[in-house]
Short mmCIF file of C-alpha atoms in Angstrom, two decimals:
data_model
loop_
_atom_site.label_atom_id
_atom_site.label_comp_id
_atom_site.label_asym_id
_atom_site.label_seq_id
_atom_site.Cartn_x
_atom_site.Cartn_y
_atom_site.Cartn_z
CA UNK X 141 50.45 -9.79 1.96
CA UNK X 142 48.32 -11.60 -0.35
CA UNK X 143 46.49 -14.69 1.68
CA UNK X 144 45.30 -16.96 -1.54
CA UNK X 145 42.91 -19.01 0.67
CA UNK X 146 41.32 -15.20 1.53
CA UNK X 147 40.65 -14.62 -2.29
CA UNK X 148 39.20 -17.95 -3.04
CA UNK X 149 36.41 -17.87 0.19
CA UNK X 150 35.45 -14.27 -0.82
CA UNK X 151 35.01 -15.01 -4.96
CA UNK X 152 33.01 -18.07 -3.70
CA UNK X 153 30.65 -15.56 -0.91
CA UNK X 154 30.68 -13.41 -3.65
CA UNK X 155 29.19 -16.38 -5.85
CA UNK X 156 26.69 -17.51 -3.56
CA UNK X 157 25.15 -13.83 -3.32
CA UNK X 158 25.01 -13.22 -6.91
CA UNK X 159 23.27 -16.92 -7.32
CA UNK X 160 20.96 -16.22 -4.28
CA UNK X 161 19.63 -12.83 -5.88
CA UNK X 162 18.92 -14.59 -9.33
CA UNK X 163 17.27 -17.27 -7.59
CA UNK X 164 14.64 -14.49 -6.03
CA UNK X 165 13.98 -12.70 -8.75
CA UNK X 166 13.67 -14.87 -11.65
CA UNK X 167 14.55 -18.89 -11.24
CA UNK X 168 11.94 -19.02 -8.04
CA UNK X 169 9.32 -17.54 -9.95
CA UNK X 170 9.72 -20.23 -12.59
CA UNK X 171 10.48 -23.43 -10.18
CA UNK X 172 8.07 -22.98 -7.48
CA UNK X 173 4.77 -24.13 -7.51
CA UNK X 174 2.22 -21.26 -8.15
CA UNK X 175 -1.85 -21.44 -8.12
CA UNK X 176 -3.75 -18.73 -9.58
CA UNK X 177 -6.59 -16.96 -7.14
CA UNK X 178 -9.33 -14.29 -7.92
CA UNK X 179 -9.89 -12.42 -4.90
CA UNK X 180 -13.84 -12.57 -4.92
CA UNK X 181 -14.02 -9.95 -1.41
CA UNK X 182 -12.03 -8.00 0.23
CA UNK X 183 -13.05 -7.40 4.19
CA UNK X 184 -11.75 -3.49 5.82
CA UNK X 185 -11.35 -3.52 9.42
CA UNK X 186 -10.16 0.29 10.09
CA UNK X 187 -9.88 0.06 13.62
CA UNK X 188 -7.12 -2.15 12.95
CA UNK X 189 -6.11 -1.29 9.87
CA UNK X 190 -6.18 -4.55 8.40
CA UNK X 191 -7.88 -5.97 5.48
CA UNK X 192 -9.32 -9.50 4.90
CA UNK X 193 -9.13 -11.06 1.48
CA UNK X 194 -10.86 -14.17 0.46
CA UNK X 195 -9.28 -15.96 -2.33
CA UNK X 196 -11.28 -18.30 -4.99
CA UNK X 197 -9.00 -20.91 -6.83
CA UNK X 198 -8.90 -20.74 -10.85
CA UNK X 199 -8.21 -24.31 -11.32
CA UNK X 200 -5.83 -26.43 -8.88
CA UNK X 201 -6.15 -25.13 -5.49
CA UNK X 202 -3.26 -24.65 -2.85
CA UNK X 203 -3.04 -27.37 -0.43
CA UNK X 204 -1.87 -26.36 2.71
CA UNK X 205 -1.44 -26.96 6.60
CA UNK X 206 -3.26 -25.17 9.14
CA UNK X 207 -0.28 -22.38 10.06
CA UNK X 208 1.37 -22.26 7.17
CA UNK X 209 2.18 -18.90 5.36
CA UNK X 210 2.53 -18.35 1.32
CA UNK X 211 3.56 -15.47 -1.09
CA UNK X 212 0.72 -13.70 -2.73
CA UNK X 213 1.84 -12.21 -6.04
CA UNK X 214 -1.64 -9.50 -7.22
CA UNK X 215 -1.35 -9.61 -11.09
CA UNK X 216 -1.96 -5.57 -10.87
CA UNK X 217 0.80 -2.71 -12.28
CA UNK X 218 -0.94 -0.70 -9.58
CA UNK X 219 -0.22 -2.59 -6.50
CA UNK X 220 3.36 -3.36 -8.23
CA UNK X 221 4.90 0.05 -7.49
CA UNK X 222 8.27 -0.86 -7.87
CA UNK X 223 7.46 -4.23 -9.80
CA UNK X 224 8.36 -6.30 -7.11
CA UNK X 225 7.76 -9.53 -8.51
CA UNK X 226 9.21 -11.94 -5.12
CA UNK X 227 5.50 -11.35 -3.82
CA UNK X 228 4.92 -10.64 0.04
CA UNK X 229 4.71 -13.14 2.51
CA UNK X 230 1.38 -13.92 4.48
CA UNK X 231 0.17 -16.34 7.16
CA UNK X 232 -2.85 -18.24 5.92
CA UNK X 233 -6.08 -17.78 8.31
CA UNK X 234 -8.26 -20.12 6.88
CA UNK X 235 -8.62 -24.17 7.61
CA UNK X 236 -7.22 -26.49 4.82
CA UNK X 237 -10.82 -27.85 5.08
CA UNK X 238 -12.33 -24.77 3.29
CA UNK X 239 -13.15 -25.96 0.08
CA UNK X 240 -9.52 -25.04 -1.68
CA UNK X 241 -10.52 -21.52 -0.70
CA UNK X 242 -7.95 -18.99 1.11
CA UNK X 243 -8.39 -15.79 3.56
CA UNK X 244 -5.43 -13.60 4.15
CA UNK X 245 -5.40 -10.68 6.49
CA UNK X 246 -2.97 -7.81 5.48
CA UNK X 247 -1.75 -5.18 7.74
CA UNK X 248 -2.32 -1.96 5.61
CA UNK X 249 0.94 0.36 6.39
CA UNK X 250 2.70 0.24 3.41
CA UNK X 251 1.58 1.67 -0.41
CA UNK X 252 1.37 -1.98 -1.52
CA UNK X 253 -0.94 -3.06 1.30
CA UNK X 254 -3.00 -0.07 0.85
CA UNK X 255 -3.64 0.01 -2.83
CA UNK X 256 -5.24 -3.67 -2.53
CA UNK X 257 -8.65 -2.28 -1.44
CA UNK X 258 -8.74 0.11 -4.11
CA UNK X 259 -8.06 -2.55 -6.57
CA UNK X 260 -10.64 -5.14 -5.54
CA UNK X 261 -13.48 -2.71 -5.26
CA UNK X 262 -12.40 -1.28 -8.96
CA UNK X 263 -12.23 -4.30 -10.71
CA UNK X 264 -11.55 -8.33 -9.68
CA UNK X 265 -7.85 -9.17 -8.88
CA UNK X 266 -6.15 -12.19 -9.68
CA UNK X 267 -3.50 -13.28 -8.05
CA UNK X 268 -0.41 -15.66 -7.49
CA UNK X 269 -0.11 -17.65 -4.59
CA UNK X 270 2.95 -19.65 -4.02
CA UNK X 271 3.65 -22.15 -1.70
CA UNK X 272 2.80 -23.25 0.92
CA UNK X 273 6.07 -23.33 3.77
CA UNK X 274 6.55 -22.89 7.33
CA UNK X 275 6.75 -25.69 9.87
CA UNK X 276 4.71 -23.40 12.33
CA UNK X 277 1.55 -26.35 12.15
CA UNK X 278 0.86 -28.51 15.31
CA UNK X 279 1.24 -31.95 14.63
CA UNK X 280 -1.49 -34.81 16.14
CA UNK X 281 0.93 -36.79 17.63
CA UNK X 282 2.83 -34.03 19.87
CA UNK X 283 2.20 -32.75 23.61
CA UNK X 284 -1.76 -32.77 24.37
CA UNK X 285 -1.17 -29.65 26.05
CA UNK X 286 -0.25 -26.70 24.34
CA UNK X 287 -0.04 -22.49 25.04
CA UNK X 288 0.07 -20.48 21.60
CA UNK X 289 0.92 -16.83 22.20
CA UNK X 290 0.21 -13.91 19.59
CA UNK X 291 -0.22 -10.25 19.49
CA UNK X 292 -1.70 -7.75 16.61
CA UNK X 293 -1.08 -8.99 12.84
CA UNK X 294 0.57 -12.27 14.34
CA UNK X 295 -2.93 -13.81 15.33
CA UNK X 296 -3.48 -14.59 11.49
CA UNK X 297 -2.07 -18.26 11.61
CA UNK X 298 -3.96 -18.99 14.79
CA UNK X 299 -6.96 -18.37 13.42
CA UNK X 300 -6.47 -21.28 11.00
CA UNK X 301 -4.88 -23.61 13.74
CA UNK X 302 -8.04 -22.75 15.75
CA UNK X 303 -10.19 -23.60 12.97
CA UNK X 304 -8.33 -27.22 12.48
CA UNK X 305 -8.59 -27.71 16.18
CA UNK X 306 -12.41 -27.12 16.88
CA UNK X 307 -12.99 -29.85 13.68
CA UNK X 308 -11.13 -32.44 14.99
CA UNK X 309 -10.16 -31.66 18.90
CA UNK X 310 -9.29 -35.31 19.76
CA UNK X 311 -7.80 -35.02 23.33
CA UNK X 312 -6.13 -32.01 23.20
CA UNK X 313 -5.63 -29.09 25.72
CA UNK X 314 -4.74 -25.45 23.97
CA UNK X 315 -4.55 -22.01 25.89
CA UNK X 316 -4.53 -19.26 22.76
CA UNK X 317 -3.52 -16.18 24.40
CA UNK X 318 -3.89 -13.22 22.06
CA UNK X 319 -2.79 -9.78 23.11
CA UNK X 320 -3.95 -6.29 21.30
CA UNK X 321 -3.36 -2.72 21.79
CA UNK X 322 -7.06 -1.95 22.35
CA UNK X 323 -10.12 -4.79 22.20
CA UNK X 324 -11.58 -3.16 19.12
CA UNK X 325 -8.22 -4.38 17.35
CA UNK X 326 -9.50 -7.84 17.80
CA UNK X 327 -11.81 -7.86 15.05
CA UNK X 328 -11.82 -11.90 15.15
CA UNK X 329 -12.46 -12.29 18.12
CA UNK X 330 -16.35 -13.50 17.62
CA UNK X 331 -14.75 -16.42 15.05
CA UNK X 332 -12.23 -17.41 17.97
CA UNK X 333 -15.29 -17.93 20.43
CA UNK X 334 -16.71 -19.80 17.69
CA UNK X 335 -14.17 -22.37 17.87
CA UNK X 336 -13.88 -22.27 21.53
CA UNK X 337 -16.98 -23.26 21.48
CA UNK X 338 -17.08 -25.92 19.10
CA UNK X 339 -14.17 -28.01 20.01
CA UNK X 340 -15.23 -28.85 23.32
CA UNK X 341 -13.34 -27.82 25.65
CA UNK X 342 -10.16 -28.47 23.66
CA UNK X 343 -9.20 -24.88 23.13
CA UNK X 344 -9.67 -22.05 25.60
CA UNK X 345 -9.24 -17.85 24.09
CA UNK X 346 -7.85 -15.31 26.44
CA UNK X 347 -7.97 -11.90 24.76
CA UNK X 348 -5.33 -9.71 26.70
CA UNK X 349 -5.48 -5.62 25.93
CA UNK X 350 -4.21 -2.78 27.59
#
């Protein structure tokens, strides 16, 4: 039995799938906004197997909120294995205060993550950086109080949110719980104090570990 209402809501999910795969591979890439970055260091922390890149802006710098995240495209065949060209997603970890500058942490697990710190020792890296998006930022005018959670990897927004709050503290209350597999994993923990300490009371850092 041919159901014509059937036919016309599959050609049209059909549709949308074919336009939402051209949109990620070749009308984003043109649309978005993009800022071009030389990654001037590069930052290993083994124990955690995580690297820290800093990013220098060539020319307009990203503007961004404190917990936002934004695709990093690295203008390298190398790191490109498979050409991938929709970039990788990563939280931003440092304030929007730092002089148009960015720091990224990347878990290395994958090829792509691991070929990074071969390419910035080698040679300098330039990269793409869209964005930014997420609505993960805390916004003056909520709840005083707040309790941020994270664990591993997920600490990296934090770090900037921390960073906004010991600058301007106002009359806010934050618990930042972090929790790790081992203490050594917390290789930021010193910069955490840091702003514990600065913003006066405003933020307090409990470092959980098994």
């Amino acid at each position: 039995v041919r159901v014509p209402a059937l036919r016309i809501y599959l050609f049209v999910l059909f549709g949308l799938g074919i336009a939402a795969v051209l949109y990620m591979t070749f009308l984003r890439r043109m649309l978005e906004p993009k800022h071009e970055y030389r990654v001037v260091s590069a930052d290993p922390h083994p124990e955690a197997r995580a690297i820290e890149l800093e990013l220098e802006p060539v020319g307009t710098p990203l503007r961004h909120r404190a917990g936002q995240f934004t695709y990093v495209e690295l203008l390298d065949d190398r790191v490109a294995i498979k050409r991938d060209f929709a970039g990788h997603p990563f939280s931003i970890c440092s304030a929007p205060s730092d002089h148009g500058h960015l720091s990224i942490i990347v878990g290395a697990e994958g090829e792509t993550t691991e070929r990074i710190q071969e390419i910035v020792d080698q040679d300098e890296a330039r990269a793409l950086v869209h964005g930014a998006y997420g609505r993960l930022p805390f916004h003056r005018d909520g709840p005083p109080k707040r309790l941020w959670i994270s664990g591993g990897i997920g600490v990296t927004p934090f770090l900037a949110m921390a960073e906004e709050l010991a600058d301007d503290p106002g009359d806010r209350d934050v618990v930042l719980v972090v929790g790790v597999d081992r203490s050594e994993h917390a290789f930021y923990a010193d910069r955490l104090e840091q702003c514990e300490a600065r913003s006066g009371g405003a933020l307090r850092v409990i470092l959980w570990d098994r």
